[in-house]
Coordinates of C-alpha atoms and ligand atoms in Angstrom, one line a residue:
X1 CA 25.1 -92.2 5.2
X2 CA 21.8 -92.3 6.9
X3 CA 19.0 -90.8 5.3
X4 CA 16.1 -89.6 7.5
X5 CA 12.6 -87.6 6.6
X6 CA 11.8 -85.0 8.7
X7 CA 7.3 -84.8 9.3
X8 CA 6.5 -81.4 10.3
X9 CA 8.8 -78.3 10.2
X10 CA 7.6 -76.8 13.2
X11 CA 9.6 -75.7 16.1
X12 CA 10.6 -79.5 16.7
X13 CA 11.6 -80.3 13.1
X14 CA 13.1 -77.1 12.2
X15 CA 15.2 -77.4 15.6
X16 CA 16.4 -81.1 14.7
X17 CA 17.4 -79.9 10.9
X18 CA 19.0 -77.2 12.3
X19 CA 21.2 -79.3 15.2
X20 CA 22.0 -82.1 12.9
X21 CA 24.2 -79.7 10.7
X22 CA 25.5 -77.4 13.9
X23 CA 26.5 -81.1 15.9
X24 CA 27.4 -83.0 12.7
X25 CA 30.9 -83.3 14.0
X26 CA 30.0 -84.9 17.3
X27 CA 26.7 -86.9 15.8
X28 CA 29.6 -88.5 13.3
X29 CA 31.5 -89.4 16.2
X30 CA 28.7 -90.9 18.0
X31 CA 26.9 -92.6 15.6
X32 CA 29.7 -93.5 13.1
X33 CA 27.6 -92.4 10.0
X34 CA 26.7 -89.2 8.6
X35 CA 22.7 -88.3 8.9
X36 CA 21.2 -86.5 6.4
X37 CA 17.6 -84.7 6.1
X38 CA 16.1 -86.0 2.7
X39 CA 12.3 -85.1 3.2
X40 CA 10.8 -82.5 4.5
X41 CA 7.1 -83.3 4.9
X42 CA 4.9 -80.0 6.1
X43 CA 1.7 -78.5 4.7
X44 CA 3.3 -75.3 5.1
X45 CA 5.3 -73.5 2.1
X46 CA 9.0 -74.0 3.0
X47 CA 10.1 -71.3 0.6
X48 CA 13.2 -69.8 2.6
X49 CA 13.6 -72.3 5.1
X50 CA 16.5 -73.4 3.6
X51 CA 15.1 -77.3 2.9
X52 CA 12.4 -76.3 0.0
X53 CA 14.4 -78.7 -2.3
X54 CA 13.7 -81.6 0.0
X55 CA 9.6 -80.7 0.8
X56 CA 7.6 -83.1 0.0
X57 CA 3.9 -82.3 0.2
X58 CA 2.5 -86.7 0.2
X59 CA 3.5 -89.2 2.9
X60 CA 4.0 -92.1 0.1
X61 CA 6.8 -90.3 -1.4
X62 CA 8.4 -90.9 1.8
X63 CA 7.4 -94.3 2.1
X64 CA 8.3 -95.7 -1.3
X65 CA 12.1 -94.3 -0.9
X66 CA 13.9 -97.5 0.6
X67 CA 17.0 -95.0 1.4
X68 CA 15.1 -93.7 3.9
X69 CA 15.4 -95.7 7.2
X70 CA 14.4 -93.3 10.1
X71 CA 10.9 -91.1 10.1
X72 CA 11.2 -88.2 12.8
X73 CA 7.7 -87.2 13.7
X74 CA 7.0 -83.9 15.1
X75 CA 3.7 -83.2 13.8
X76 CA 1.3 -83.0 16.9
X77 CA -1.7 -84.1 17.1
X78 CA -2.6 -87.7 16.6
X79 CA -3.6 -87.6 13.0
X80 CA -2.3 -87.8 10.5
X81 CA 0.8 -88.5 13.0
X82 CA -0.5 -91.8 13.8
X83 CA -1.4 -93.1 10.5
X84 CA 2.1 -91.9 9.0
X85 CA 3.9 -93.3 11.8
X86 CA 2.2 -97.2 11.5
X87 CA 2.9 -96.9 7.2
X88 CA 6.2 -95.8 7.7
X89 CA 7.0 -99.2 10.3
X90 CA 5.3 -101.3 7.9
X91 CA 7.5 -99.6 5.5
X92 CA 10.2 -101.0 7.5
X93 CA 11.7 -97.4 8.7
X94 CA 12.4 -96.7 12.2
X95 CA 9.9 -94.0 13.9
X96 CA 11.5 -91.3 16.4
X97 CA 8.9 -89.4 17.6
X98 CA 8.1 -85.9 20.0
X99 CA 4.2 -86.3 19.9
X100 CA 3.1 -87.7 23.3
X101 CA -0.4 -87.5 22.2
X102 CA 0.3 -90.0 19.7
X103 CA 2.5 -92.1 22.3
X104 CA 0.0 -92.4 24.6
X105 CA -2.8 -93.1 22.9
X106 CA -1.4 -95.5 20.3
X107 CA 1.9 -96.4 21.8
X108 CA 1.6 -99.8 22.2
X109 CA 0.4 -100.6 18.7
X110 CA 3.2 -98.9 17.1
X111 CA 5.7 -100.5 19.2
X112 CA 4.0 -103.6 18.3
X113 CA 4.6 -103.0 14.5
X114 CA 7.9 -101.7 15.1
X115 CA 8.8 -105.3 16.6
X116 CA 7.2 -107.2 14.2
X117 CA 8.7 -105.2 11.2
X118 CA 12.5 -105.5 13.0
X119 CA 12.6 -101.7 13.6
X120 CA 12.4 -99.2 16.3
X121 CA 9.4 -96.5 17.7
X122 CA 11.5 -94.5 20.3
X123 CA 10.0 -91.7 21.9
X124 CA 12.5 -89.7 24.7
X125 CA 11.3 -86.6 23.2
X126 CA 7.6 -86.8 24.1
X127 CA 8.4 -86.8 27.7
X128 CA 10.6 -84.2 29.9
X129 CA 11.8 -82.1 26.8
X130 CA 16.0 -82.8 27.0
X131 CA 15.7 -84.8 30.2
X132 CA 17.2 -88.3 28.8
X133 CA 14.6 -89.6 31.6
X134 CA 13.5 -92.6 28.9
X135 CA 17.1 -93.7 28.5
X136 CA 17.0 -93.9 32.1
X137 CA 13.9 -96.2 32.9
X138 CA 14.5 -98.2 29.6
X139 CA 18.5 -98.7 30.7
X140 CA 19.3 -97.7 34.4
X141 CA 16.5 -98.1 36.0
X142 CA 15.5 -101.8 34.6
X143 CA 16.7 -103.8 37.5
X144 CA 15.1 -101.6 39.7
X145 CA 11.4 -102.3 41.8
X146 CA 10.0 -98.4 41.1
X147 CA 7.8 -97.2 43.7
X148 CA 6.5 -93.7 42.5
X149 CA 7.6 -91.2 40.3
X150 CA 6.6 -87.6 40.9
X151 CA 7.0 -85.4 37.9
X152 CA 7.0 -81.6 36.9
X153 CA 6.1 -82.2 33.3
X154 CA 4.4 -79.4 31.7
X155 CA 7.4 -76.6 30.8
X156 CA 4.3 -73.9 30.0
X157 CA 2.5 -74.6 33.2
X158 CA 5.5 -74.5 35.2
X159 CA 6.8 -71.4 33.8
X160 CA 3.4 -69.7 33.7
X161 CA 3.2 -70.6 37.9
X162 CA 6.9 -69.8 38.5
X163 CA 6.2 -66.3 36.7
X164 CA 3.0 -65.6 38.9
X165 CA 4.7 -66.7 42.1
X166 CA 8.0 -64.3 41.5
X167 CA 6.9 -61.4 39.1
X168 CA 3.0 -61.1 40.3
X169 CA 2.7 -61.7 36.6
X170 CA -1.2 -62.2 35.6
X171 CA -1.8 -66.1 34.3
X172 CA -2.6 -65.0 31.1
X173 CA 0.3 -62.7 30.8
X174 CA 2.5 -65.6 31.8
X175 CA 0.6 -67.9 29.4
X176 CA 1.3 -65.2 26.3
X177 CA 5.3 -65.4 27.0
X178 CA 5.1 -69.1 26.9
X179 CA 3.9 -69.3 23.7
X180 CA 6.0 -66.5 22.9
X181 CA 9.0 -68.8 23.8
X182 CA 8.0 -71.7 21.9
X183 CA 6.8 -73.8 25.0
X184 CA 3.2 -73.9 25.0
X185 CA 1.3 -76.5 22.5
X186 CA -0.1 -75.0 19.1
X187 CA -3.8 -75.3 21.2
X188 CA -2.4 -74.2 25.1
X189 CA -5.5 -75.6 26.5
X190 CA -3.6 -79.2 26.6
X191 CA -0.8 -77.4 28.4
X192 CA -2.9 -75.5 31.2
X193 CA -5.8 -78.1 31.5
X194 CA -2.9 -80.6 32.9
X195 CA -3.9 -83.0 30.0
X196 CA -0.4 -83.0 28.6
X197 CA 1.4 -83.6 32.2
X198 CA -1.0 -86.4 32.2
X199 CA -0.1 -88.3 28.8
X200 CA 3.5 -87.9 29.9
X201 CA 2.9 -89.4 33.7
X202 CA 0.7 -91.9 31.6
X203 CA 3.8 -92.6 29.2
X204 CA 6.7 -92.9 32.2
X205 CA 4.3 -95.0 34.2
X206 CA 3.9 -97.2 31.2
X207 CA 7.9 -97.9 31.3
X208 CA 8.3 -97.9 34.5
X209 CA 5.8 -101.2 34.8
X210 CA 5.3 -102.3 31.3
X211 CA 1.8 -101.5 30.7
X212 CA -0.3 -98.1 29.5
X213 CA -2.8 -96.8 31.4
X214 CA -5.6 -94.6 29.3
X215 CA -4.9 -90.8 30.1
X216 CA -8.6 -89.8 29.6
X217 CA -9.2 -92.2 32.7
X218 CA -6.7 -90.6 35.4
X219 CA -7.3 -88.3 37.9
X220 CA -6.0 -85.0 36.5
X221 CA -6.4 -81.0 37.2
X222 CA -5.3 -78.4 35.6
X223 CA -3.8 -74.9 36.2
X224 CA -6.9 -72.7 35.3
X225 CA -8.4 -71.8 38.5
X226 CA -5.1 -70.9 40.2
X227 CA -5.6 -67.5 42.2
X228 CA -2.7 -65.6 43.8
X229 CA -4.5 -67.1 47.2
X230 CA -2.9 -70.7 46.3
X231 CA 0.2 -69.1 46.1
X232 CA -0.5 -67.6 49.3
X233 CA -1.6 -70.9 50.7
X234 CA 1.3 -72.6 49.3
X235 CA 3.8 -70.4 51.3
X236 CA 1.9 -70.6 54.3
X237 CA 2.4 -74.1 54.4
X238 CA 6.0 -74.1 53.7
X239 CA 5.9 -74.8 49.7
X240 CA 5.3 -73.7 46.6
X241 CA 2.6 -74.3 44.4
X242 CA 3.5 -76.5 41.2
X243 CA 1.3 -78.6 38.9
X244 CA 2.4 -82.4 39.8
X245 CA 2.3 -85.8 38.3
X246 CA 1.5 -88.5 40.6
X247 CA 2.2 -92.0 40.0
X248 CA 1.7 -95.0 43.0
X249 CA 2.7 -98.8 42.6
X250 CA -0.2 -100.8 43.6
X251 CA -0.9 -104.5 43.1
X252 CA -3.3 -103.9 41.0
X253 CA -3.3 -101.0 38.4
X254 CA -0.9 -98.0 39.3
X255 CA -2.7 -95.1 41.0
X256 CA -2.3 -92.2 39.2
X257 CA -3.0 -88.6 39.3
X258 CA -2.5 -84.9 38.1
X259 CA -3.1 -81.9 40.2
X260 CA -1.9 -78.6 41.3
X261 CA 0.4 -79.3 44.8
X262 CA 1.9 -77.7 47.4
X263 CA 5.6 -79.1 46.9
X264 CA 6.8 -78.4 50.7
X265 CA 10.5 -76.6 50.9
X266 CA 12.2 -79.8 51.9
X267 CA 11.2 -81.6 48.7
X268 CA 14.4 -81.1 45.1
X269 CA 10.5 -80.8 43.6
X270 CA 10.1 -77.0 45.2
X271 CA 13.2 -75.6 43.5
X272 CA 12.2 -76.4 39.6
X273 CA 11.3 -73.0 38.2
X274 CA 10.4 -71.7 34.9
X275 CA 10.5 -74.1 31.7
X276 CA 12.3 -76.9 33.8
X277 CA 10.8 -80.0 34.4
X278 CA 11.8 -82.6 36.8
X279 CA 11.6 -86.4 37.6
X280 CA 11.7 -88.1 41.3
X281 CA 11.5 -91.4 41.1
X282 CA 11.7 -93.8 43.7
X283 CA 13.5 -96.5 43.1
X284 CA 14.0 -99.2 45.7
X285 CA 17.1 -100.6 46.9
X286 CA 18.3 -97.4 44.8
X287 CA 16.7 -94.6 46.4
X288 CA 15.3 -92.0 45.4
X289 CA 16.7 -90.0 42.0
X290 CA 15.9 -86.5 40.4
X291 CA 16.5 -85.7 36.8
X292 CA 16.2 -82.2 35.8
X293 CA 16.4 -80.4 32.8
X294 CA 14.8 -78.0 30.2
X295 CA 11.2 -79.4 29.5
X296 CA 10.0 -77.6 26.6
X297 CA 11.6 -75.3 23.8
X298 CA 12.9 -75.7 20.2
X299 CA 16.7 -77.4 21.2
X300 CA 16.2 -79.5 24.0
X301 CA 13.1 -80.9 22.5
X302 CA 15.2 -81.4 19.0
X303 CA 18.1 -82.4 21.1
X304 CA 16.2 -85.5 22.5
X305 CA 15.1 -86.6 19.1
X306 CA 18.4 -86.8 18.2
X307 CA 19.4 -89.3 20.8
X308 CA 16.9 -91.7 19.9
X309 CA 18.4 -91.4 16.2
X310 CA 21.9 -92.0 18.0
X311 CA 20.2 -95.0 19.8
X312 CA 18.8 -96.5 16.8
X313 CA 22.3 -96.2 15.2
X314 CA 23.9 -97.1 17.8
X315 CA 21.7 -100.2 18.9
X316 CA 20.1 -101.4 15.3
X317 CA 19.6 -104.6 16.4
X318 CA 17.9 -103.6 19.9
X319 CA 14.2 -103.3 18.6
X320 CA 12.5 -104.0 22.0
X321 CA 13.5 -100.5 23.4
X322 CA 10.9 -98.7 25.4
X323 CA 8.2 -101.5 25.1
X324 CA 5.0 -101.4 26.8
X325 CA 1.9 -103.0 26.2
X326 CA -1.9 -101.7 26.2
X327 CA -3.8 -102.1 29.9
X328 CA -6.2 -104.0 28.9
X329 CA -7.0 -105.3 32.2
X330 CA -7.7 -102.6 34.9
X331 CA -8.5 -98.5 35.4
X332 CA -6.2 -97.0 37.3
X333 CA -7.3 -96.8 41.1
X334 CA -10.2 -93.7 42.1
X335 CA -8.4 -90.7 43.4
X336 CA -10.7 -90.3 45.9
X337 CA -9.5 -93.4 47.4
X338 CA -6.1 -93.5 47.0
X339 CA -3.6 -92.2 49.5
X340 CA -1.9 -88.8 49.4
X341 CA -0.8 -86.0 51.6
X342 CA -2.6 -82.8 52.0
X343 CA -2.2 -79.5 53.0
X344 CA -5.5 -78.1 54.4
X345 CA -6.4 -74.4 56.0
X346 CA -9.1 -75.0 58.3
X347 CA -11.4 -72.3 60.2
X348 CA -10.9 -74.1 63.4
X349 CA -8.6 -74.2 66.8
X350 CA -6.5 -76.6 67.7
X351 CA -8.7 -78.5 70.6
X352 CA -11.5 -78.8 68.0
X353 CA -9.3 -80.5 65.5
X354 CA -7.4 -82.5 68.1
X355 CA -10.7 -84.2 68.7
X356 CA -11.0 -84.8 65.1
X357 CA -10.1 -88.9 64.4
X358 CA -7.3 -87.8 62.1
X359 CA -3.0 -87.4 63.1
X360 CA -1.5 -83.9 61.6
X361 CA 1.5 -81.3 61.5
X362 CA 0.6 -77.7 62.4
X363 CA 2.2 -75.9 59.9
X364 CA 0.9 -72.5 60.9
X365 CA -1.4 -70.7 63.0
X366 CA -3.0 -67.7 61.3
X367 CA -6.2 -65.4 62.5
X368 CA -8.1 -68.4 64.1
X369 CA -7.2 -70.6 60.9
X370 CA -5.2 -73.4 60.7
X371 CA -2.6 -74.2 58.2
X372 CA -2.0 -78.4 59.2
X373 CA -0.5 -81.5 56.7
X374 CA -2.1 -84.4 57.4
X375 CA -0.3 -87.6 55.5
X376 CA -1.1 -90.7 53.8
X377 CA -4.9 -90.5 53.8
X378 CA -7.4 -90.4 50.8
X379 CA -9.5 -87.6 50.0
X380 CA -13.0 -88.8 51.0
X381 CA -11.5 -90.2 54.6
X382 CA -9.9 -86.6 55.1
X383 CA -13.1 -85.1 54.1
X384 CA -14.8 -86.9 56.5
X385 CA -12.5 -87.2 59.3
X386 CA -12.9 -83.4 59.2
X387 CA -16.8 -83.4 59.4
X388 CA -17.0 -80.4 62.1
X389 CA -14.6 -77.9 60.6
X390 CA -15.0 -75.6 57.7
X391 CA -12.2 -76.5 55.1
X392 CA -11.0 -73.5 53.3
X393 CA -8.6 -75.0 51.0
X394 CA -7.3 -78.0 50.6
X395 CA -4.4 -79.4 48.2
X396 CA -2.2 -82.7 47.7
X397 CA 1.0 -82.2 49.3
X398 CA 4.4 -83.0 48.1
X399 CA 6.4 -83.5 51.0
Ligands
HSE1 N1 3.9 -77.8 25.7 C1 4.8 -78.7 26.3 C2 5.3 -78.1 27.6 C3 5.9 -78.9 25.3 O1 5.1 -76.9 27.8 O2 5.9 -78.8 28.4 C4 6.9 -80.0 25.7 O3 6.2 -81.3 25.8

C-alpha cells in the first residue's frame, strides 16, 4: 500500500481524498497498489470532514513517518508550500503538487532536490486544470522542435469573459459565480490581473525548452479594464475577445506575453468558452495540436494530481520527469519589440492608410472607421507606421 499526506484540505485536497476512494477500483488497476490518505495537514478544524483522525496540525509529523512516500501539495501560496515541499524531498518523499505559484517561482530548485534525493516533483496539476498537457510536452512532444504555444489558461478569466460576451453579465457578476464555482484563486486578483495565466505560460514554456523564465519579468495584462466595447471590437473584427498566453521561440530567450486578444473565428482558440482552457502548440514537423479541457474546479484539478501519483507509481525509477532549469542567462525579449498580430480600429479612410508604410486586411468598414489586421509586426513599428491616423483600439490578434 502506498501511503500519501495530503497539505491543505481545500477544494484541491478535499477533491483528491474524495476521488481516490470513488476511483479506487481503477487507481488499483493502474497503479497496482492501493493509495491511502494518512495525513491531513490544514490549519483549518477538520471536524466532519470525514479525515479528522488523520489531521495533523505540524509539517514534521509528516516528515518523520518513513511510510509516507508521496506529499500532495495543494496549499497555495508559496509559503509555507515551498518550504514543506523542499523538507519533504530531502525527506526522500515524492512531491505532487497544484500550486503554480510555487512551480514557477521555485521550480527548478525543487526539481533539483527531487533529483538529487532519487524522487519526483511533478506538477500537471498547476497548469490547464485536467488537461494532461504536461504528460504531453514531458512524453509526446519531446522529439518535437516547438515553435509557440498559445494558451487559454486562466478558467475564472475565461469564464468571467465568456459570461460577459453571451449573458451581458457585469464583470463583477461573472467574477462572483466564479468563485462561487470553486474556480477563482482564494485572492481573485491573481486570476483577473492575468498573473496566474502568466506563471502557467511561464511553466509550459519552461518544458517546452528546458529553462524558466521569471513571471514577474514577462509582458502580461490582465482582464480589469475589459468594457463591453472590446467585445464589440472583437466581433467587428471577426473574433472573440479571450485573455491569451503568448509564447515565441527565439534564439535567444523565448518571447513571451499575456494579454487580452482578439482570437479571430478561424482560430480552435475562439471556441473555448466558460471554465475551459486550451493549449495550441506548434509543433514542427508535427503541426499544430490543441488540447482542451476543464481548467479549473475541484475534480479535474484533483483528477490531475492523481495522475502524477499514477506516474510516480508507475515510473519510480523515472526521477528526471518535467525537468527544467532556472534562466539564469537572459529576460525574455521586450514586447514592444517582438512580433505579433494586431487588430486595430482606426478613424481613417482607406487612401489615407494605404499610404501608410504598413501591409493589412480590411476586416470592416464602419462610420468612417476602419476595423484592419495588420500581421507580424511589433507594437512600437505599428505605432509608428500609423503616425497620421487616430488609433482607437488596438489589440494582439490571434489569427
Ligand atoms: N484560478 C485558477 C483558474 C485555478 O481559474 O484557472 C486553476 O489553476
Amino acid at each position: 500500500m502506498t501511503q500519501i499526506a495530503i497539505l491543505g484540505f481545500g477544494n484541491i485536497g478535499s477533491g483528491v481524498a474524495e476521488m481516490l476512494m470513488r476511483n479506487a477500483e481503477y487507481i488499483q488497476e493502474a497503479a497496482g497498489d492501493d493509495i491511502f490518505v494518512k495525513y491531513v495537514l490544514d490549519k483549518r478544524d477538520l471536524t466532519g470532514s470525514g479525515y479528522e483522525d488523520r489531521a495533523v496540525k505540524s509539517m514534521q509529523e509528516i516528515l518523520c513517518d518513513p511510510s509516507v512516500s508521496i506529499v500532495c501539495e495543494m496549499m497555495g501560496g508559496t509559503q509555507p508550500a515551498f518550504d514543506y515541499s523542499l523538507a519533504a524531498l530531502k525527506a526522500g518523499k515524492s512531491v505532487v503538487t497544484s500550486n503554480k505559484a510555487v512551480v514557477a517561482k521555485h521550480g527548478a530548485e525543487l526539481l533539483q532536490a527531487a533529483k538529487e534525493n532519487g524522487v519526483h516533483y511533478l506538477y500537471e496539476a498547476s497548469v490547464g486544470g485536467g488537461i494532461p498537457i504536461l504528460h504531453a510536452f514531458d512524453d509526446s512532444l519531446k522529439g518535437c522542435r516547438i515553435d509557440r504555444i498559445d494558451g487559454i489558461l486562466n478558467g475564472t478569466t475565461n469564464y468571467i469573459l465568456t459570461r460577459m460576451h453571451d449573458c451581458g453579465s457585469s464583470f463583477e457578476d461573472a467574477l462572483d459565480e466564479a468563485k462561487r464555482l470553486g474556480y477563482a484563486e482564494a485572492d481573485p486578483t491573481a486570476d483577473v490581473s492575468g498573473a496566474d495565466t502568466c506563471r502557467k505560460i511561464c511553466i509550459l514554456s519552461a518544458l517546452a525548452w528546458g529553462k524558466l523564465v521569471d513571471s514577474d519579468t514577462v509582458y502580461c495584462e490582465g482582464i480589469t479594464e475589459m468594457k463591453e466595447e472590446h467585445n464589440a471590437f472583437a466581433a467587428a473584427c471577426g473574433g472573440f475577445l479571450k485573455l491569451v498566453a503568448t509564447v515565441k521561440r527565439s534564439e535567444g530567450a523565448p518571447m513571451l506575453s499575456v494579454s487580452p486578444c482578439v482570437v479571430m473565428e478561424e482560430n480552435p482558440l475562439s471556441s473555448v468558452k466558460g471554465v475551459f482552457n486550451a493549449v495550441k502548440v506548434a509543433a514542427g514537423d508535427m503541426g499544430d495540436l490543441m488540447f482542451y479541457g476543464m481548467g479549473a474546479g475541484k475534480f479535474p484539478t484533483a483528477g490531475a494530481v492523481i495522475s502524477d501519483i499514477l506516474a510516480i507509481l508507475r515510473r519510480k525509477d523515472d526521477t528526471d520527469r518535467y525537468r527544467f532549469f532556472e534562466n539564469n542567462d537572459c529576460a525574455p525579449t521586450a514586447y514592444d519589440k517582438t512580433k505579433y498580430d494586431y487588430c486595430v480600429k482606426v478613424t481613417a479612410d482607406r487612401k489615407a492608410l494605404d499610404a501608410m508604410p504598413l501591409t493589412y486586411t480590411l476586416l470592416k468598414e464602419e462610420n468612417g472607421e476602419l476595423y484592419v489586421l495588420i500581421e507580424d509586426i511589433a507594437k512600437s513599428d505599428l505605432y509608428a507606421a500609423l503616425g497620421g491616423v487616430t488609433v482607437s483600439l488596438c489589440m494582439r490578434a490571434i489569427v
